[in-house]
Amino acid sequence: MDLLCIGVSHKSAPIELRERLALSEEAQVQLLQRFAPIGEAMLLSTCNRVELYLAAEDLAAARQCATAALQEVAGAPEVLHHLYEHQGERAALHLFRVASSLDSMVVGEPQILGQVKDAFELAQKIGSARGELTRACNAAFGCAKRVRTDTGIGRAAVSMASAAVELAGKIFGGLAGANVLVVGAGEMAALAARHLQHAGAKRLVVANRTLARAEALAKEVGGVARSLDDLGALLVTADVVVSSTGALRPLFTRELVAQAQKARRHRPLFLVDLAVPRDIAPDVHELDGVYAYDVDDVQKVVADNAAARVAEAAKAEALVAEELARFVRARAVRAQVPVLAQLRAHAEKIARAEVERTLAKLRDLDERERQSIAAMAQAIVNKILHAPTMRLRALDDGGERLADAAAQLFGLAAEPAVLPEADDAANREAPRAQGVKG
Amino acid sequence: MTRMLLSIACHVYGLATIVYLTHLVRQLRGLAVVGRVVLAVGLVLHGAALVVQVTGQGGVPLGMAQGLSLLSFLLLAIFFAIDLVYRRPVIGAFVTPLALAILVPAFIVPAELAPLPEPVRGPLLPVHIAIALLGVAAFAVAAGVGLMYVVMERQMKGKRFGLLFSRLPPLMVLDELNRWLVVLGFIALSITLATGAFFDSTFGFHLDPKRIATLIGWILFALLLGARSLAGWRGRRVALVTMAGFCILLVSFLSSYDPGRFGGGGVH
């Protein structure tokens, strides 16, 4: 079993290509199921990246299946020129960096971790993420959490919404007097609406295809809910528009905006498109007095003043390297040492530690009493581990799932640091533990 | 006495210029307040110098030196008013050096006046000149604000942001400033034309570059104000027309102080 990551991101592909790879949840499930015969699979699809994380014995087959699938989805062979690929340890590193928001266009933006979690949950739900990807993801989540708490990268993170607010301020001088229209009521739209309200927007309108969801969001941010039916009329009274819907075709066409501009007597109009595929047609920006920014444009603004985060990012990279080393060590140990030995080492370590703690408290015991306490702890370990040991031995072949389950049940994946220095026995059984597959 | 007051004011403006330029680079709030205070002191001194000068001469600010001095005073006064209402000290970094560049030559050009023909010595000429200079000052600031608008708008459209982007005022503020300044300038220009027409009716009308340029400028700004209120013109187009109109008026202003004219007949 080895890891493979194949995909495109804002670093490798333009938005035109990325929006072609956007998939509904249903289509994502179908895509993941194609990998069932090969191994494990997870699809991370955000507006900045579409990546497949795979775990398989036969990486060549996995690679072939992935490129074929992505090419099919994009409907164009040119996607192949924009694909990048990471394997083994490098794939894990990439996942860690993505989850920690170090590979984001806006380094440190907080949404990516939730998106990775969503991707993992979907893959787990349909059974395409099992032992290997589960361990990798759990380690990545732990790493992301450490990066967030131990470095200033999250604090300094400037979300796209705040970049949009900054740009709007450069047109209107503040949001207090501006009419703000939020189109869509999904997570991104909600985030933007909250941010806009926080930044001083007083007159907020939330428009959504299903009115009920618009009402919920409008209530939260103190705005008014509207249906999407008459977008043209809503545009006439709007100064700032933030759009983030799942629509596959642009809602704002050049004709629609041009018509609205006439009715608004050419007051400046600022449109921010946080959706991929885009909600605003690219040629809208050409209209006089209209400023339309898509995801890439907005993030460029943020990237421009992100220099201050470089130092924090370096700190975060060091943390990621540390976490990766830990993950790789654990993986190597797992590859060499049967789960059984790990389990025993784990249990014995706990027993030994507890015995030591108890004995430290009971100072006035003699040697015999001390030995019998240690023996009792060992006996408990043996008795508890007896049944699992028998079962796992019996299922020597094809017992991988049960072994994985055991590893997960006893938290062997979550506490990899325990393993390398675990037990003499474990070390003897894993003489090549340091040799790591690239 | 006048010269000393003016010289002190000039030095104070120099200090204000340094403060505003530092503010442009450093963006410290305190500097904006310091700039405001320093500029206010300079304006009071300068105003006193102007008053002394005018009363000393029987109320006629006619020579080129006084014209330049009054123009720089009006420029700074307009900026000061804008800063009080809109709190945009950034504009000061552009207006103060300009005003200084106009005021310094006032010390170099001869302050003495050629004797005026008797009938022009009424109170109307100084009013004509002062209001004409107010118009020039208002349009100068309007053109500067228009230039800022064009720069900002270019960056918004090009989606590439330079150093000035974070410092210049928002587009809507610049547009609003442009509107008020053009209205002020237009009123001043209209009064200038009306009083000028009165002189012409007294001394006879003759077509010269000054009159042609002033008239074209007036028509242009009349059309601009009409387009703004009736056709909803705004933003970049208005900024560009304002800049063009100012260039035309600049011709008019410079030809008013044609050195050859002082020895000869007309002053206006």
XYZ file of C-alpha atoms in Angstrom:
706
model
C 0.000 0.000 0.000
C 1.400 3.328 -0.957
C -0.056 6.828 -1.244
C -0.550 8.774 -4.433
C -1.887 12.273 -4.976
C -2.879 13.500 -8.426
C -4.649 16.752 -9.206
C -4.686 20.375 -10.231
C -4.593 23.509 -8.086
C -4.394 27.264 -8.427
C -0.666 26.788 -8.800
C -0.870 24.511 -11.799
C -4.076 25.343 -13.643
C -6.104 28.449 -14.555
C -9.621 28.932 -13.250
C -11.091 28.066 -16.655
C -9.769 24.551 -16.281
C -10.527 24.210 -12.563
C -14.152 25.097 -13.047
C -14.497 22.304 -15.572
C -13.420 19.841 -12.908
C -16.087 20.950 -10.431
C -18.340 18.010 -9.613
C -21.610 17.539 -7.788
C -21.498 15.252 -4.741
C -23.203 12.540 -6.728
C -20.617 12.726 -9.474
C -17.870 12.720 -6.829
C -19.237 9.475 -5.390
C -19.319 7.936 -8.862
C -15.754 9.019 -9.467
C -14.568 7.547 -6.167
C -16.305 4.258 -6.851
C -14.203 3.784 -9.958
C -11.250 3.192 -7.664
C -12.924 0.425 -5.662
C -11.068 -2.437 -7.408
C -7.718 -0.668 -7.156
C -7.587 0.602 -3.589
C -8.630 3.545 -1.463
C -9.606 6.958 -2.822
C -10.576 10.413 -1.618
C -11.482 13.452 -3.731
C -10.735 16.947 -2.485
C -12.609 19.479 -4.595
C -12.495 23.174 -3.663
C -12.443 26.277 -5.777
C -8.662 26.220 -5.713
C -7.942 22.561 -6.164
C -9.244 19.244 -7.395
C -7.091 16.425 -6.038
C -7.392 12.692 -5.817
C -5.701 10.995 -2.880
C -5.240 7.304 -3.522
C -3.838 4.383 -1.594
C -3.102 1.255 -3.624
C -0.758 -1.668 -4.012
C -0.456 -1.042 -7.722
C 0.283 2.648 -8.097
C 0.592 2.451 -11.869
C -2.979 1.229 -12.174
C -4.181 3.882 -9.731
C -2.389 6.584 -11.673
C -3.874 5.426 -14.942
C -7.377 5.295 -13.551
C -7.004 8.774 -12.010
C -5.717 10.518 -15.129
C -8.373 8.858 -17.261
C -11.105 9.921 -14.832
C -9.903 13.539 -14.565
C -9.531 13.835 -18.308
C -13.035 12.502 -18.755
C -14.484 14.963 -16.247
C -12.650 17.932 -17.756
C -13.648 16.819 -21.219
C -10.330 17.975 -22.553
C -6.925 16.299 -22.864
C -5.169 19.555 -21.929
C -5.901 18.811 -18.279
C -2.983 16.379 -18.446
C -0.550 19.257 -18.888
C -1.701 20.812 -15.639
C -1.696 17.701 -13.450
C 0.847 17.249 -10.727
C 1.594 14.086 -8.861
C 3.057 13.174 -5.485
C 3.863 9.714 -4.290
C 4.457 8.049 -0.958
C 5.925 10.324 1.648
C 5.599 13.311 -0.686
C 1.883 12.647 -1.117
C 1.475 12.654 2.650
C 3.492 15.867 2.881
C 1.230 17.461 0.297
C -1.889 16.399 2.182
C -0.427 17.788 5.427
C 0.440 21.090 3.781
C -2.955 21.395 2.111
C -4.838 20.651 5.329
C -2.613 23.115 7.217
C -3.453 25.770 4.617
C 0.166 26.129 3.576
C -0.590 25.323 -0.034
C -3.552 27.688 -0.175
C -3.469 30.733 -2.384
C -4.264 32.705 0.746
C -1.837 30.970 3.069
C -3.469 30.390 6.435
C -7.072 30.735 5.284
C -9.185 28.669 7.633
C -11.705 27.032 5.337
C -9.453 24.441 3.757
C -9.288 22.168 6.814
C -13.078 21.862 6.853
C -13.025 21.096 3.165
C -10.476 18.323 3.627
C -12.574 16.925 6.485
C -15.668 16.977 4.286
C -13.802 15.181 1.523
C -12.577 12.566 3.975
C -16.005 12.062 5.517
C -17.588 11.544 2.125
C -14.918 9.013 1.165
C -15.281 7.249 4.498
C -19.069 7.182 4.216
C -18.995 5.368 0.906
C -16.167 3.123 2.049
C -13.524 4.354 -0.344
C -11.306 5.619 2.473
C -10.189 2.840 4.782
C -7.120 2.164 6.896
C -4.362 3.847 4.924
C -6.197 7.056 3.992
C -7.813 7.232 7.404
C -4.434 7.210 9.102
C -3.041 9.759 6.659
C -6.030 12.071 7.094
C -6.085 11.787 10.871
C -2.407 12.650 10.961
C -3.038 15.564 8.571
C -5.844 16.894 10.781
C -3.607 16.662 13.829
C -0.883 18.478 11.961
C -3.260 21.214 10.773
C -4.502 21.695 14.314
C -0.977 22.092 15.623
C -0.104 24.546 12.891
C -3.194 26.572 13.697
C -2.604 26.695 17.438
C 1.194 26.900 17.500
C 1.815 29.474 14.759
C 0.334 32.857 13.973
C -0.590 31.802 10.501
C -4.296 31.446 11.229
C -4.510 34.720 13.119
C -2.929 36.564 10.234
C -5.063 34.799 7.686
C -6.973 37.173 5.525
C -9.983 35.450 4.125
C -11.258 36.141 0.677
C -14.253 37.880 2.131
C -12.076 40.418 3.876
C -10.133 41.001 0.675
C -13.464 41.700 -1.007
C -14.333 44.124 1.778
C -11.013 45.887 1.312
C -11.593 46.302 -2.418
C -15.153 47.506 -1.900
C -13.781 50.070 0.523
C -11.513 51.376 -2.217
C -14.591 52.135 -4.304
C -17.206 53.172 -1.780
C -15.060 54.252 1.128
C -16.773 51.823 3.488
C -19.728 49.522 3.539
C -21.986 51.499 5.855
C -23.576 53.453 3.032
C -23.472 50.695 0.444
C -26.218 48.305 -0.546
C -24.811 44.819 -0.342
C -26.279 41.868 -2.193
C -25.216 38.348 -1.274
C -26.229 35.778 -3.871
C -26.375 32.197 -2.663
C -26.862 30.844 0.833
C -24.261 28.109 0.986
C -21.337 27.957 3.369
C -19.181 30.344 1.373
C -22.011 32.836 0.901
C -22.825 32.656 4.606
C -19.202 33.270 5.514
C -19.067 36.242 3.183
C -22.363 37.654 4.488
C -21.191 37.423 8.092
C -17.926 39.059 7.204
C -19.629 41.869 5.314
C -21.936 42.495 8.242
C -18.972 42.489 10.573
C -17.201 44.975 8.283
C -20.052 47.434 8.654
C -22.553 46.562 5.929
C -25.930 47.853 7.086
C -28.169 47.198 4.108
C -27.805 43.524 3.264
C -29.928 41.527 0.858
C -29.569 37.766 0.627
C -30.856 36.228 -2.573
C -31.096 32.515 -3.126
C -32.942 30.109 -5.365
C -34.678 28.518 -2.407
C -36.092 31.365 -0.394
C -36.116 29.475 2.902
C -32.330 29.235 3.028
C -31.997 32.877 2.081
C -34.334 33.763 4.952
C -32.279 31.816 7.454
C -29.082 33.552 6.448
C -30.731 36.973 6.171
C -32.064 36.593 9.690
C -28.632 35.784 11.001
C -26.943 38.792 9.405
C -29.805 41.237 9.824
C -30.656 41.444 6.163
C -33.566 40.961 3.819
C -34.229 37.739 1.918
C -35.175 37.694 -1.746
C -35.671 35.033 -4.331
C -33.292 34.869 -7.254
C -36.075 35.260 -9.811
C -35.529 38.914 -10.516
C -31.804 39.317 -10.294
C -31.897 42.333 -12.629
C -34.072 44.323 -10.236
C -31.905 43.357 -7.268
C -28.843 44.562 -9.146
C -30.339 48.006 -9.685
C -30.285 48.752 -5.975
C -26.995 47.019 -5.204
C -23.531 48.542 -4.923
C -21.577 45.519 -3.785
C -22.468 42.012 -4.924
C -20.908 38.862 -3.523
C -21.982 35.764 -5.361
C -21.349 32.168 -4.429
C -23.867 29.763 -5.842
C -23.574 26.274 -7.246
C -24.931 27.398 -10.591
C -23.147 25.815 -13.514
C -23.712 28.763 -15.863
C -23.072 32.438 -15.078
C -26.015 34.176 -13.399
C -24.649 37.608 -14.223
C -24.351 38.008 -17.947
C -23.000 41.082 -19.653
C -26.487 42.002 -20.933
C -28.055 41.729 -17.486
C -25.423 43.903 -15.805
C -25.325 46.430 -18.658
C -29.080 46.870 -18.393
C -28.906 47.279 -14.632
C -26.101 49.826 -15.009
C -28.346 52.008 -17.132
C -31.054 51.928 -14.495
C -28.512 52.697 -11.764
C -27.226 55.660 -13.746
C -23.765 54.138 -13.974
C -22.982 54.263 -10.293
C -19.938 52.064 -9.684
C -20.804 48.421 -9.200
C -18.478 46.002 -7.472
C -19.039 42.305 -8.058
C -17.159 39.538 -6.306
C -17.485 36.023 -7.568
C -16.501 33.442 -4.978
C -17.961 30.554 -6.941
C -16.242 28.008 -9.171
C -17.656 27.592 -11.776
C -18.094 31.309 -11.966
C -21.395 33.102 -11.366
C -20.290 36.212 -13.220
C -19.434 36.161 -16.902
C -15.826 37.330 -17.471
C -16.849 40.090 -19.910
C -18.941 41.873 -17.263
C -15.721 43.476 -16.019
C -15.365 45.308 -19.344
C -18.434 47.466 -18.668
C -17.753 51.061 -17.693
C -17.844 51.549 -13.939
C -18.231 47.818 -13.270
C -15.544 45.945 -11.388
C -15.959 42.177 -11.412
C -13.467 40.080 -9.492
C -13.356 36.302 -9.503
C -11.735 34.004 -6.961
C -8.288 34.261 -8.530
C -8.425 38.069 -8.685
C -9.539 38.464 -5.089
C -6.898 36.127 -3.809
C -4.219 37.964 -5.738
C -5.135 41.051 -3.740
C -4.625 39.149 -0.529
C -1.420 37.572 -1.755
C -0.089 41.056 -2.440
C -0.043 41.967 1.224
C 0.745 38.577 2.618
C 4.450 39.228 3.073
C 3.962 39.506 6.827
C 2.944 35.894 6.970
C 6.129 34.523 5.476
C 7.835 34.092 8.842
C 4.845 32.308 10.350
C 4.643 30.113 7.278
C 8.255 29.047 7.789
C 7.436 28.084 11.358
C 4.431 26.156 10.113
C 6.509 24.339 7.511
C 8.870 23.174 10.242
C 5.901 21.853 12.218
C 4.587 20.044 9.167
C 7.985 18.441 8.597
C 7.989 17.276 12.220
C 4.490 15.812 11.950
C 5.343 14.166 8.666
C 8.414 12.515 10.163
C 6.253 11.190 12.951
C 3.693 9.869 10.468
C 6.312 8.265 8.277
C 7.999 6.629 11.270
C 4.724 5.225 12.436
C 3.964 3.962 8.983
C 7.300 2.299 8.607
C 6.897 0.607 11.968
C 3.436 -0.510 10.943
C 4.737 -1.906 7.694
C 7.375 -3.982 9.481
C 5.794 -4.864 12.797
C 2.559 -6.788 12.916
C -0.285 -5.039 14.626
C -0.123 -7.708 17.253
C 3.324 -6.736 18.403
C 2.354 -3.103 18.402
C -0.694 -3.859 20.453
C 1.338 -5.782 22.993
C 4.022 -3.125 23.103
C 1.389 -0.470 23.554
C -0.350 -2.304 26.384
C 2.881 -3.175 28.108
C 4.084 0.359 27.938
C 0.931 1.537 29.659
C 1.233 -1.188 32.273
C 4.836 -0.352 32.988
C 4.135 3.326 33.280
C 1.253 2.715 35.669
C 3.310 0.359 37.793
C 6.048 2.926 38.044
C 3.613 5.612 39.042
C 2.008 3.441 41.676
C 5.316 2.352 43.109
C 6.524 5.917 43.268
C 3.608 6.663 45.585
C 3.999 3.566 47.727
C 7.541 4.117 48.981
C 7.540 1.753 51.994
C 7.004 -1.485 50.056
C 9.607 -4.222 50.128
C 11.024 -5.918 47.033
C 8.567 -8.846 47.078
C 5.558 -6.589 47.278
C 6.918 -4.497 44.429
C 7.405 -7.554 42.257
C 3.921 -8.853 42.835
C 2.409 -5.513 41.818
C 4.415 -5.567 38.584
C 3.370 -9.172 37.991
C -0.276 -8.280 38.507
C -0.073 -5.514 35.871
C 1.561 -7.922 33.433
C -1.123 -10.522 34.106
C -3.870 -8.030 33.359
C -2.211 -7.162 30.043
C -1.893 -10.818 29.127
C -5.450 -11.677 30.035
C -6.927 -8.740 28.145
C -4.803 -9.344 25.076
C -5.329 -13.078 25.019
C -8.536 -13.144 22.947
C -7.508 -10.471 20.425
C -4.172 -12.190 20.003
C -5.848 -15.501 19.229
C -8.243 -13.902 16.731
C -5.597 -11.927 14.926
C -3.314 -14.953 14.712
C -6.125 -17.062 13.358
C -6.782 -14.511 10.608
C -3.205 -14.412 9.519
C -4.099 -13.951 5.885
C -6.709 -11.419 4.810
C -6.824 -10.087 8.336
C -5.832 -6.637 7.230
C -9.187 -5.065 7.946
C -9.381 -6.574 11.398
C -5.806 -5.485 12.043
C -6.677 -1.986 10.897
C -9.703 -2.050 13.143
C -7.572 -3.105 16.075
C -5.054 -0.411 15.319
C -7.807 2.158 15.229
C -9.643 0.806 18.270
C -6.552 0.972 20.409
C -5.452 4.284 18.985
C -2.260 2.911 17.526
C -2.512 5.323 14.607
C -3.322 8.291 16.761
C -0.294 7.773 18.984
C 2.464 6.917 16.589
C 5.064 8.488 18.820
C 4.581 5.597 21.247
C 5.632 3.049 18.733
C 9.230 3.622 17.712
C 10.540 3.709 21.230
C 7.922 1.183 22.329
C 9.489 -2.032 23.398
C 12.700 -3.863 22.950
C 10.736 -6.700 21.486
C 9.104 -4.422 18.929
C 12.449 -2.969 17.972
C 13.984 -6.347 17.529
C 11.168 -7.329 15.242
C 11.582 -4.155 13.199
C 15.239 -3.792 12.435
C 14.516 -1.836 9.255
C 12.108 0.568 10.839
C 14.164 3.546 9.740
C 14.131 2.535 6.099
C 11.301 4.527 4.680
C 9.732 4.051 1.304
C 10.004 7.197 -0.791
C 6.561 93.542 6.797
C 4.506 91.782 4.111
C 7.542 90.078 2.702
C 8.591 88.833 6.106
C 5.129 87.467 6.907
C 4.994 85.797 3.516
C 8.450 84.332 3.985
C 7.486 82.832 7.359
C 4.288 81.438 5.852
C 6.326 79.922 3.041
C 8.605 78.179 5.527
C 5.614 76.907 7.469
C 4.183 75.501 4.219
C 7.527 73.818 3.609
C 7.174 72.128 6.987
C 3.570 71.157 6.185
C 4.754 69.663 2.889
C 7.305 67.518 4.701
C 4.666 66.398 7.204
C 2.165 65.450 4.487
C 4.760 63.627 2.408
C 5.871 61.705 5.492
C 2.247 60.899 6.163
C 1.896 59.546 2.630
C 4.756 57.148 3.237
C 4.176 56.238 6.876
C 0.400 56.531 7.180
C 0.544 57.636 10.786
C -2.628 59.228 12.096
C -0.803 61.704 14.266
C 0.987 63.177 11.277
C -2.334 64.066 9.668
C -3.260 66.118 12.731
C 0.177 67.761 12.850
C -0.138 68.603 9.155
C -3.555 70.142 9.720
C -2.279 72.360 12.537
C 0.888 73.426 10.702
C -1.099 74.204 7.582
C -3.615 76.249 9.584
C -0.775 78.345 11.035
C 0.646 78.872 7.550
C -2.732 79.902 6.188
C -3.282 82.451 8.982
C 0.153 84.015 8.395
C -0.316 83.973 4.661
C -3.808 85.458 4.983
C -2.411 88.237 7.203
C 0.299 88.927 4.624
C -2.296 89.154 1.884
C -4.502 91.505 3.904
C -1.552 93.776 4.767
C -0.451 93.776 1.170
C -3.884 94.565 -0.213
C -4.655 97.342 2.271
C -1.184 98.801 1.730
C -1.910 99.062 -1.971
C -5.401 100.372 -1.800
C -6.992 96.979 -2.292
C -5.571 95.851 -5.609
C -3.810 92.424 -5.832
C -2.678 92.874 -9.376
C 0.932 91.928 -9.991
C 2.111 88.469 -10.879
C 3.799 88.045 -7.500
C 0.535 88.730 -5.703
C -1.366 86.585 -8.144
C 0.883 83.608 -7.453
C 0.717 84.251 -3.733
C -3.086 84.428 -3.744
C -3.355 81.327 -5.938
C -1.231 79.242 -3.597
C -3.256 80.547 -0.662
C -6.524 79.536 -2.330
C -5.185 76.098 -3.285
C -4.192 75.376 0.280
C -7.399 76.841 1.661
C -9.451 74.565 -0.587
C -7.408 71.543 0.469
C -7.737 72.576 4.113
C -11.520 72.719 3.755
C -11.588 69.312 2.035
C -9.434 67.833 4.772
C -11.711 69.240 7.465
C -14.832 67.762 5.857
C -13.560 64.526 4.317
C -10.471 63.807 6.414
C -8.309 62.921 3.447
C -4.839 64.156 4.414
C -3.352 62.078 1.580
C -4.423 64.778 -0.888
C -2.197 67.175 1.050
C 0.877 65.294 -0.115
C -0.004 66.410 -3.633
C -1.418 69.897 -2.982
C 1.228 71.253 -0.582
C 4.218 70.729 -2.903
C 2.222 72.252 -5.768
C 1.276 75.289 -3.681
C 4.877 75.673 -2.583
C 6.047 75.516 -6.190
C 3.630 78.326 -7.020
C 4.462 80.466 -3.988
C 8.282 80.390 -4.224
C 8.407 82.183 -7.606
C 6.333 84.976 -6.015
C 9.519 86.014 -4.193
C 11.481 86.185 -7.407
C 9.198 88.011 -9.831
C 9.135 91.800 -9.396
C 6.409 92.916 -7.003
C 6.212 96.481 -8.376
C 3.297 97.330 -10.555
C 3.149 99.376 -13.670
C 0.790 102.300 -13.136
C -2.757 101.390 -14.057
C -5.007 103.363 -16.322
C -7.270 105.444 -14.121
C -10.679 103.887 -14.952
C -9.637 100.322 -14.028
C -8.690 101.297 -10.488
C -12.157 100.616 -9.182
C -12.935 97.866 -6.691
C -14.170 95.535 -9.421
C -10.771 94.526 -10.809
C -9.413 92.971 -7.635
C -12.678 91.066 -7.210
C -12.425 89.888 -10.800
C -8.871 88.700 -10.303
C -9.400 87.102 -6.899
C -12.426 85.157 -8.089
C -10.642 84.124 -11.273
C -7.816 82.765 -9.127
C -10.319 80.956 -6.899
C -11.659 79.299 -10.036
C -8.181 78.281 -11.173
C -7.395 76.885 -7.711
C -10.651 74.916 -7.546
C -10.115 73.432 -10.991
C -6.481 72.652 -10.180
C -7.530 70.587 -7.168
C -10.370 69.056 -9.214
C -7.887 68.049 -11.910
C -5.553 66.588 -9.276
C -8.423 64.642 -7.756
C -9.367 63.554 -11.280
C -5.846 62.285 -11.850
C -6.079 60.276 -8.627
C -9.385 58.853 -9.856
C -7.880 57.816 -13.179
C -4.925 56.172 -11.436
C -7.162 54.314 -8.961
C -9.690 53.261 -11.571
C -6.912 51.986 -13.817
C -5.676 49.763 -11.018
C -9.172 48.517 -10.177
C -9.776 47.630 -13.820
C -6.329 46.189 -14.375
C -6.513 44.269 -11.087
C -2.903 45.201 -10.427
C -2.298 47.338 -7.410
C 0.563 49.758 -6.985
C 1.920 51.475 -3.914
C -0.483 54.391 -4.114
C -3.549 52.160 -4.239
C -3.842 51.609 -0.519
C -3.230 55.295 0.172
C -5.455 57.163 -2.240
C -9.047 57.935 -1.253
C -11.880 55.691 -2.501
C -13.289 56.251 -5.982
C -16.676 57.494 -4.764
C -15.048 60.097 -2.507
C -12.840 61.311 -5.344
C -15.857 61.555 -7.632
C -17.844 63.509 -5.063
C -14.906 65.857 -4.439
C -14.618 66.389 -8.163
C -18.291 67.355 -8.334
C -18.074 69.980 -5.584
C -14.801 71.401 -6.865
C -16.097 71.678 -10.419
C -19.272 73.391 -9.175
C -17.169 75.823 -7.118
C -14.794 76.422 -10.006
C -17.634 76.859 -12.438
C -19.384 79.468 -10.284
C -16.083 81.352 -9.901
C -15.415 81.081 -13.606
C -18.890 82.384 -14.443
C -18.436 85.418 -12.163
C -15.015 85.993 -13.717
C -16.527 85.957 -17.177
C -19.361 88.281 -16.126
C -17.038 90.866 -14.547
C -14.669 90.476 -17.483
C -17.536 91.178 -19.863
C -18.213 94.343 -17.875
C -14.640 95.498 -18.466
C -14.961 94.645 -22.105
C -18.127 96.692 -22.386
C -16.239 99.626 -20.833
C -12.928 99.345 -22.690
C -13.895 97.568 -25.837
C -13.828 93.866 -26.653
C -10.944 92.239 -28.432
C -10.359 88.542 -28.986
C -7.183 87.183 -27.410
C -6.002 83.713 -26.356
C -7.051 84.401 -22.760
C -10.647 85.128 -23.640
C -10.898 82.249 -26.123
C -9.422 79.733 -23.684
C -11.598 80.960 -20.817
C -14.726 80.760 -22.919
C -13.925 77.257 -24.210
C -13.181 76.178 -20.645
C -16.468 77.623 -19.415
C -18.470 75.873 -22.167
C -16.676 72.585 -21.476
C -17.440 72.700 -17.768
C -21.022 73.800 -18.426
C -21.452 70.742 -20.639
C -19.745 68.556 -18.046
C -22.049 69.683 -15.243
C -25.023 69.159 -17.550
C -23.874 65.661 -18.503
C -23.335 64.843 -14.845
C -26.774 65.854 -13.674
C -28.784 64.900 -16.754
C -27.017 61.965 -18.401
C -25.587 60.515 -15.215
C -21.976 60.957 -16.255
C -19.520 60.182 -13.526
C -16.219 58.607 -12.698
C -13.449 58.247 -15.215
C -15.053 60.192 -18.043
C -15.717 63.168 -15.780
C -12.185 62.984 -14.393
C -10.676 63.057 -17.884
C -12.818 66.004 -19.020
C -11.927 67.876 -15.829
C -8.244 67.403 -16.493
C -8.623 68.578 -20.105
C -10.680 71.598 -18.984
C -8.059 72.550 -16.445
C -5.336 72.468 -19.100
C -7.378 74.915 -21.190
C -7.866 77.239 -18.210
C -4.171 77.015 -17.453
C -3.512 78.590 -20.858
C -5.926 81.357 -19.920
C -4.251 81.842 -16.533
C -0.714 81.965 -17.909
C -1.635 84.370 -20.683
C -3.177 86.708 -18.056
C 0.327 87.289 -16.732
C 1.976 87.794 -20.079
C 4.889 90.075 -19.029
C 4.532 92.185 -22.172
C 1.046 93.206 -21.162
C 2.056 95.078 -18.030
C 3.903 97.784 -19.883
C 1.053 98.143 -22.329
C -2.617 98.797 -22.106
C -4.855 96.001 -20.769
C -4.519 94.393 -17.380
C -7.442 92.083 -17.445
